[in-house]
Amino acid sequence: MEAPPTTPPPPTTPVPLGALLPDRELGLRRLAGPAEADVHGVHASEMADPSPYLLGGELLLTAGAGLGADPDGYVARLAEAGVAALGFGVAPVHERVPAGLAEACERHGLPLLEVPPGTPFSAVARTVWRLMAGARTRELRRVTEAQQSLAAAAARPDPVPAVLSRLAASLGGHVTLRPDDRSAGSPPPAEAAAALRALLARVGRACGPATATDRAGGWHLTAHALGGPAPAAGPAPDGLPGPGTPPGPEAPPRPSAEAGPEPVRALGTATPARAPGDHTIASVAAVLLTLLTAHRPAGPEAAALTRLLLDGDPAAALSPGPWHVVHARGAGDPQALAAALGTALVDPRGDRVRLLTERDPGARPGWRLGVSAPAAPDALPAADAQARRALERAEAARTPLARHAAPGFSGLVGEAEARAHAAALLAPLSPVLRETLRGWLAHHGGWDRTAAALGVHRNTVRQRLARCAELLGRDLDDPDTRMELWFALRWEEPPRGPGG
């Protein structure tokens, strides 16, 4: 029985396992388990339990030094960690792949590959990275071509059905516009159609998500809110006919406003398979359909979005500014927040909202805001990072608004240089040693408090810190050394939240 992964695979373009087997230079051979799997990376380990160091989706390479006498337990741990496949190198430790390992992989549904003696593990990893780079290039090319075709469809005399048809063709599935009763592409099975109607009813309402995903009948479903409520009069609220309801002009009119809340415009997609880039393509179509179906004159924001989609140049699409990037979290309506901040440039993403405005934002009831420094259009990526960090500070301090401020000494060093210095300085330390060092410095060198925070004995902390000093060749009692190490530990990876 296959154990489900405890964590989703990393957001990288996957490589089909079958793409590695035809490579004659590698000489890989599948011995057990499924023939297909998505590989998101490569990791080599001789540990008896490498699962704490895995993200899921890896092709794990091993020579079997840590296999031990319980291959079933070893494979079960890998399957639970979401490993995509196991590559076993023969000759260094085992002359052949142990039969018990193959049986365990078959039992737990984990693909098992034999790596011949003449194939270095680094060659397997290099091939996977090369295939991933090629897949990513194809994905970007597909997204670019779809974006161009959608923009061309939006310029046709009847743009909405043209965009829907182009989107259905790009995704290879079915799309529907609610509540206009317009759709394109092959209809999904009844189970998927019903699930898509329910998904479309969820998005765009007060306290509801701006986007949502689901899966039913083997089909992948998405829904994107397109803005405010639709007109009061019009056809049925579904782009998908329900049981016993004829589609098209014969569909019954939508209930009046007294019967319930007005339906919100939303775009739904249903595809039999999900390909990399599908979400990006659907998001581009949602922006275009928002502009095409808006019931207000197109203002400067709409013109800016159109120029950005067609020309791909933010600096040319926007006025000189200065602009403020705002990151926000709250339980309110993102569109209402955007209106209060004087902008239509709003991007709801899960529980976080990003906005772009020329006004100097102020605090808003029910929201926590992080505001960037004023920026020109060509500096918006840096301003976006500033707003993200400002929101984290606002949440940590529980204040309604925080503005970007250069963080003292850290602000004197560019991000790229700081991360490069951190990577070089901390390279000799393992993740466990880094975490121990971070905890020790955070607790001002207190052994007992560090041990309690890490859940280990104080002697373990002392031993680890002695090992850190030895590997770094530094005196950890030196204040200058502590300052430099703390700076490096803060920059070694992107912030993970208010306490990260």
XYZ file of C-alpha atoms in Angstrom:
500
model
C 0.000 0.000 0.000
C 1.345 3.422 -0.955
C 1.644 5.861 1.936
C 0.609 9.435 1.117
C 3.329 12.083 1.374
C 3.291 14.047 4.595
C 4.284 17.228 2.750
C 3.640 18.380 -0.814
C 6.578 18.266 -3.240
C 8.536 21.484 -3.759
C 7.214 23.934 -6.369
C 9.651 22.945 -9.120
C 8.909 21.749 -12.622
C 8.868 17.938 -12.302
C 10.685 15.437 -14.499
C 8.875 12.182 -15.353
C 10.763 9.198 -14.017
C 10.380 7.519 -17.385
C 12.499 10.269 -18.990
C 15.591 8.982 -17.147
C 15.352 5.336 -18.155
C 16.069 5.696 -21.914
C 19.367 7.486 -21.213
C 21.986 4.886 -22.183
C 24.837 6.780 -20.529
C 23.123 6.429 -17.154
C 22.066 2.805 -17.691
C 19.316 2.959 -15.056
C 16.970 -0.024 -14.765
C 13.608 -0.147 -12.988
C 13.347 -3.186 -10.730
C 10.135 -2.631 -8.755
C 7.312 -0.216 -8.025
C 5.271 1.981 -10.384
C 6.655 2.907 -13.767
C 5.653 6.557 -13.474
C 6.524 9.199 -10.886
C 7.286 12.924 -10.865
C 10.840 13.751 -9.790
C 11.290 17.238 -8.274
C 14.933 16.864 -7.258
C 17.804 14.511 -6.378
C 19.231 13.704 -2.959
C 21.961 11.223 -1.983
C 22.092 9.767 1.525
C 23.450 6.729 3.355
C 21.436 7.440 6.512
C 19.128 4.799 7.920
C 16.385 7.449 8.015
C 16.995 10.438 5.726
C 13.328 11.516 5.842
C 13.913 14.549 8.146
C 16.112 16.056 5.430
C 13.686 15.542 2.528
C 11.048 17.862 1.094
C 9.187 15.210 -0.893
C 9.396 14.414 -4.592
C 13.115 13.487 -4.569
C 14.903 10.707 -6.394
C 16.858 9.378 -3.407
C 20.211 7.808 -4.318
C 21.944 5.388 -1.946
C 24.527 2.624 -1.953
C 22.711 0.873 0.895
C 25.217 1.566 3.676
C 22.398 2.557 6.022
C 19.884 -0.004 4.822
C 20.252 -2.299 7.824
C 18.304 -5.491 8.400
C 14.848 -3.919 7.962
C 14.410 -2.875 4.320
C 10.632 -2.703 4.760
C 10.905 -0.092 7.511
C 13.451 1.850 5.451
C 11.166 1.959 2.406
C 8.100 2.756 4.540
C 9.848 5.835 5.947
C 10.793 7.002 2.449
C 7.269 6.494 1.137
C 5.826 8.416 4.083
C 8.243 11.285 3.396
C 6.945 11.499 -0.181
C 10.086 10.276 -1.956
C 9.399 9.948 -5.702
C 11.763 7.025 -6.340
C 14.756 5.170 -4.885
C 17.973 4.722 -6.879
C 20.227 1.958 -5.544
C 23.878 2.001 -6.555
C 25.405 -1.470 -6.757
C 29.057 -2.460 -6.181
C 30.301 -0.118 -3.423
C 28.449 -1.918 -0.603
C 26.161 -4.519 -2.209
C 27.028 -6.543 -5.306
C 23.358 -6.565 -6.280
C 20.133 -4.929 -5.163
C 18.854 -6.866 -2.104
C 15.745 -8.900 -2.899
C 14.051 -7.712 0.289
C 14.450 -4.095 -0.825
C 12.748 -4.757 -4.161
C 9.886 -6.556 -2.409
C 9.454 -3.679 0.038
C 9.404 -1.094 -2.773
C 6.774 -3.122 -4.613
C 4.734 -3.396 -1.438
C 4.845 0.339 -0.649
C 4.470 1.526 -4.233
C 7.913 3.169 -4.413
C 9.751 2.960 -7.773
C 13.153 1.263 -7.402
C 15.945 1.925 -9.915
C 19.249 0.081 -10.200
C 22.221 2.421 -10.705
C 25.061 0.462 -12.378
C 28.620 0.628 -11.019
C 29.880 2.869 -13.803
C 27.276 5.600 -13.206
C 28.199 8.287 -10.631
C 25.350 9.645 -8.581
C 26.371 13.135 -9.705
C 25.699 12.115 -13.322
C 22.136 11.136 -12.389
C 21.637 14.435 -10.571
C 23.068 16.419 -13.485
C 20.703 14.716 -15.917
C 17.695 15.456 -13.705
C 18.636 19.146 -13.413
C 19.126 19.344 -17.190
C 15.708 17.812 -17.833
C 14.139 20.130 -15.261
C 15.676 23.163 -16.955
C 14.310 21.997 -20.299
C 10.847 21.434 -18.804
C 10.906 24.890 -17.241
C 11.859 26.446 -20.584
C 8.981 24.656 -22.313
C 6.610 25.797 -19.578
C 7.667 29.443 -19.973
C 7.365 29.202 -23.758
C 3.872 27.726 -23.439
C 2.764 30.435 -21.003
C 4.171 33.178 -23.241
C 2.444 31.828 -26.340
C -0.856 31.425 -24.474
C -0.606 34.977 -23.090
C -0.050 36.369 -26.578
C -2.964 34.405 -28.036
C -5.280 35.502 -25.207
C -4.305 39.146 -25.722
C -5.001 38.781 -29.456
C -8.386 37.199 -28.700
C -9.245 40.112 -26.390
C -8.772 42.494 -29.338
C -11.365 40.726 -31.509
C -14.829 42.253 -32.137
C -16.513 39.762 -29.754
C -13.716 39.434 -27.173
C -15.302 37.475 -24.300
C -16.198 34.291 -26.240
C -12.913 34.604 -28.140
C -10.924 34.654 -24.887
C -12.937 31.735 -23.482
C -12.350 29.649 -26.627
C -8.650 30.467 -26.638
C -8.342 29.616 -22.943
C -10.125 26.265 -23.390
C -7.783 25.413 -26.264
C -4.687 26.427 -24.270
C -5.713 24.332 -21.258
C -7.139 21.425 -23.237
C -10.330 21.405 -21.179
C -13.560 23.247 -20.400
C -14.025 26.861 -19.253
C -17.151 28.682 -18.139
C -18.024 32.268 -17.226
C -20.485 32.735 -14.388
C -23.242 33.975 -14.437
C -23.159 34.756 -18.180
C -23.821 31.151 -19.226
C -20.887 31.314 -21.645
C -18.579 28.356 -21.975
C -16.083 26.759 -24.331
C -14.334 23.440 -24.724
C -15.422 19.865 -24.084
C -17.863 19.568 -21.143
C -16.513 17.682 -18.124
C -18.245 14.632 -16.589
C -21.355 15.276 -14.495
C -19.491 14.855 -11.194
C -16.837 17.387 -12.191
C -19.482 19.793 -13.567
C -21.391 19.759 -10.262
C -18.190 20.299 -8.277
C -17.222 23.223 -10.533
C -20.624 24.879 -9.974
C -20.094 24.591 -6.208
C -16.563 25.976 -6.535
C -17.762 28.961 -8.563
C -20.362 29.732 -5.888
C -17.599 30.012 -3.251
C -15.297 32.604 -4.800
C -15.585 36.364 -4.710
C -18.133 36.714 -1.921
C -17.555 38.506 1.388
C -14.883 36.694 3.419
C -14.621 34.148 0.618
C -11.528 33.292 -1.431
C -10.663 35.071 -4.662
C -9.514 31.767 -6.164
C -10.242 28.152 -5.299
C -9.261 24.700 -6.576
C -10.779 21.237 -6.344
C -10.686 17.850 -8.012
C -13.670 15.673 -8.935
C -14.261 12.831 -11.346
C -10.553 12.783 -12.126
C -10.696 16.388 -13.427
C -8.809 19.381 -12.023
C -11.017 22.387 -11.250
C -10.251 26.060 -10.574
C -12.380 29.168 -10.014
C -11.259 32.811 -10.245
C -13.394 35.753 -9.041
C -13.498 38.512 -11.652
C -14.533 41.449 -9.490
C -17.884 42.837 -8.342
C -21.380 41.393 -8.755
C -22.863 40.808 -12.169
C -25.891 42.786 -13.515
C -29.258 42.028 -11.931
C -30.779 40.687 -15.146
C -29.297 37.892 -17.178
C -29.213 34.183 -17.822
C -28.716 31.367 -15.380
C -25.906 31.714 -12.812
C -24.002 28.705 -14.093
C -21.941 28.259 -17.178
C -22.701 24.585 -16.656
C -26.337 23.393 -17.089
C -27.701 21.495 -14.114
C -29.854 18.367 -14.237
C -33.025 19.053 -16.199
C -32.025 22.637 -17.012
C -31.690 23.457 -20.697
C -28.624 25.557 -21.563
C -28.506 28.779 -23.485
C -31.384 31.229 -24.079
C -34.034 28.822 -22.755
C -32.473 28.784 -19.268
C -34.672 30.354 -16.574
C -33.818 33.923 -15.484
C -31.784 34.442 -12.357
C -33.732 35.240 -9.168
C -34.159 38.885 -8.216
C -31.997 40.634 -5.635
C -34.596 39.967 -2.952
C -34.089 36.227 -3.367
C -30.466 36.357 -2.266
C -27.104 38.003 -2.843
C -26.179 38.961 -6.376
C -23.920 36.447 -8.104
C -20.318 37.440 -8.540
C -18.616 37.109 -11.887
C -16.222 34.176 -11.865
C -14.203 32.132 -14.323
C -14.164 28.353 -13.940
C -11.832 25.843 -15.588
C -11.986 22.051 -15.724
C -9.155 20.001 -17.223
C -8.612 16.227 -17.350
C -4.933 16.756 -16.452
C -2.960 19.558 -14.834
C 0.115 20.847 -16.650
C 2.760 23.289 -15.391
C 1.728 26.819 -16.279
C -2.034 26.160 -16.279
C -2.639 28.396 -13.269
C -0.637 31.254 -14.796
C -2.517 31.001 -18.095
C -5.901 30.969 -16.336
C -4.860 33.968 -14.206
C -3.970 35.977 -17.330
C -7.360 35.126 -18.836
C -9.081 36.136 -15.571
C -7.418 39.576 -15.693
C -8.465 40.079 -19.312
C -12.041 38.955 -18.631
C -12.197 41.269 -15.605
C -11.354 44.192 -17.882
C -13.686 43.028 -20.650
C -16.700 42.471 -18.383
C -16.240 45.442 -16.008
C -19.369 47.603 -15.736
C -17.518 50.869 -15.406
C -15.427 52.893 -17.829
C -11.908 51.590 -18.095
C -9.736 53.867 -15.962
C -5.970 54.309 -15.862
C -5.544 51.072 -13.880
C -7.268 49.047 -16.610
C -5.127 50.721 -19.244
C -2.014 49.938 -17.198
C -2.967 46.266 -16.891
C -3.658 46.016 -20.616
C -0.326 47.612 -21.523
C 1.439 45.324 -19.071
C -0.178 42.212 -20.557
C 0.517 43.260 -24.129
C 3.940 44.838 -23.706
C 5.273 43.126 -20.575
C 6.952 46.342 -19.344
C 5.795 47.663 -15.922
C 7.809 50.860 -16.278
C 6.002 51.721 -19.522
C 2.583 50.587 -18.268
C 2.462 52.760 -15.141
C 2.732 56.465 -14.486
C 6.032 57.685 -12.986
C 4.511 57.523 -9.509
C 5.856 57.296 -6.902
C 4.019 54.072 -6.106
C 3.461 52.266 -2.816
C 3.278 48.471 -2.600
C 0.995 47.263 0.194
C 0.802 43.748 1.671
C -2.269 43.169 3.826
C -3.890 40.473 5.939
C -7.421 40.644 7.293
C -10.927 39.250 7.175
C -12.439 41.961 4.984
C -13.186 42.238 1.262
C -9.971 42.835 -0.758
C -11.901 44.887 -3.315
C -13.240 47.152 -0.560
C -9.712 47.574 0.786
C -8.481 48.473 -2.700
C -11.252 51.061 -3.054
C -10.363 52.564 0.324
C -6.724 52.873 -0.763
C -7.728 54.446 -4.064
C -6.631 51.702 -6.447
C -7.975 48.898 -8.604
C -4.586 47.148 -8.729
C -5.219 44.392 -6.194
C -3.910 40.817 -6.114
C -5.603 38.532 -3.519
C -3.425 35.475 -2.807
C -4.744 33.120 -0.165
C -4.846 34.940 3.170
C -2.623 37.779 1.888
C -3.536 40.693 -0.395
C -1.075 42.738 -2.443
C -1.961 46.196 -3.720
C -0.300 48.912 -5.764
C -1.365 52.531 -5.171
C -0.131 56.055 -5.792
C -1.670 57.212 -2.498
C 0.203 57.152 0.800
C -1.740 54.339 2.543
C -3.116 54.691 6.043
C -4.380 52.109 8.521
C -7.704 50.423 7.705
C -10.082 48.791 10.222
C -9.928 45.012 10.155
C -6.636 44.902 8.248
C -2.953 44.726 9.096
C -0.833 46.508 6.477
C 2.808 46.542 5.448
C 3.757 49.493 3.224
C 6.850 49.878 1.075
C 8.895 53.006 0.578
C 7.774 55.164 -2.396
C 9.103 53.572 -5.581
C 9.332 54.184 -9.287
C 7.782 51.556 -11.602
C 11.142 49.938 -12.356
C 11.783 49.434 -8.608
C 8.514 47.648 -7.820
C 10.059 44.170 -7.202
C 12.230 45.601 -4.427
C 9.247 47.533 -3.050
C 7.224 44.313 -3.016
C 9.865 42.672 -0.793
C 9.850 45.754 1.465
C 6.065 45.561 1.906
C 6.253 41.835 2.707
C 8.827 42.435 5.450
C 6.863 45.424 6.775
C 3.731 43.261 7.104
C 5.725 40.666 9.031
C 6.859 43.394 11.438
C 3.298 44.682 11.802
C 2.064 41.179 12.651
C 4.890 40.551 15.086
C 4.218 43.868 16.842
C 0.420 43.555 16.465
C 0.155 47.025 14.989
C -2.331 47.962 12.235
C 0.363 49.343 9.904
C 4.127 49.184 9.494
C 6.183 51.044 6.918
C 9.451 49.994 5.362
C 12.517 51.231 7.169
C 16.111 50.303 6.405
C 16.890 47.659 9.080
C 19.980 49.307 10.570
C 23.238 47.489 9.870
C 21.495 44.999 7.567
C 20.265 47.854 5.409
C 23.839 48.838 4.556
C 24.423 45.571 2.677
C 22.588 44.474 -0.435
C 20.469 41.347 -0.156
C 22.471 39.375 -2.730
C 25.785 40.238 -1.075
C 24.412 39.444 2.396
C 23.120 36.030 1.327
C 26.369 35.205 -0.479
C 28.385 36.104 2.629
C 26.059 34.042 4.840
C 26.307 31.012 2.552
C 30.102 31.158 2.502
C 30.488 31.717 6.253
C 28.030 29.008 7.328
C 28.986 26.439 4.680
C 30.933 24.173 7.121
C 27.909 23.819 9.435
C 25.151 21.230 9.081
C 21.482 22.306 9.451
C 21.425 20.928 13.009
C 24.529 22.899 13.999
C 23.145 26.060 12.407
C 19.870 25.730 14.280
C 21.718 25.154 17.554
C 23.959 28.158 16.929
C 20.937 30.304 16.053
C 19.148 29.295 19.256
C 22.241 29.865 21.396
C 22.795 33.355 19.980
C 19.094 34.203 20.261
C 19.210 33.278 23.952
C 22.352 35.388 24.525
C 24.579 32.367 25.139
C 22.309 30.809 27.779
C 22.911 27.042 27.792
C 19.799 26.066 29.753
C 17.384 28.280 27.799
C 18.867 27.108 24.486
C 18.569 23.463 25.518
C 14.939 23.971 26.584
C 14.081 25.730 23.316
C 15.683 22.973 21.218
C 14.426 20.104 23.392
C 17.888 18.665 24.008
C 20.237 18.319 26.974
C 22.484 21.259 27.834
C 25.557 19.067 27.325
C 24.366 18.420 23.768
C 24.227 22.177 23.205
C 27.785 22.557 24.560
C 29.075 19.759 22.319
C 27.405 21.221 19.253
C 28.709 24.712 19.952
C 32.233 23.342 20.416
C 31.887 21.626 17.057
C 30.697 24.910 15.488
C 33.728 26.750 16.839
C 36.025 24.031 15.523
C 34.497 23.970 12.025
C 34.363 27.762 11.728
C 37.751 28.353 13.314
C 36.211 31.149 15.367
C 36.046 32.082 19.067
C 32.330 32.100 19.880
C 32.983 34.189 23.000
C 34.183 37.077 20.807
C 31.382 39.701 20.472
C 32.462 40.545 16.919
C 32.225 36.861 15.959
C 28.783 36.567 17.512
C 27.580 39.669 15.666
C 28.838 38.381 12.317
C 27.333 34.918 12.834
C 23.975 36.345 13.869
C 23.968 38.539 10.770
C 24.745 35.510 8.583
C 22.076 33.329 10.213
C 19.461 36.010 9.601
C 20.353 36.129 5.897
C 20.988 32.447 5.165
C 17.415 31.918 3.884
C 14.300 34.042 3.183
C 12.322 34.974 6.317
C 9.747 32.309 7.191
C 7.308 34.428 9.142
C 7.202 36.663 12.209
C 9.427 34.283 14.166
C 11.545 33.054 11.241
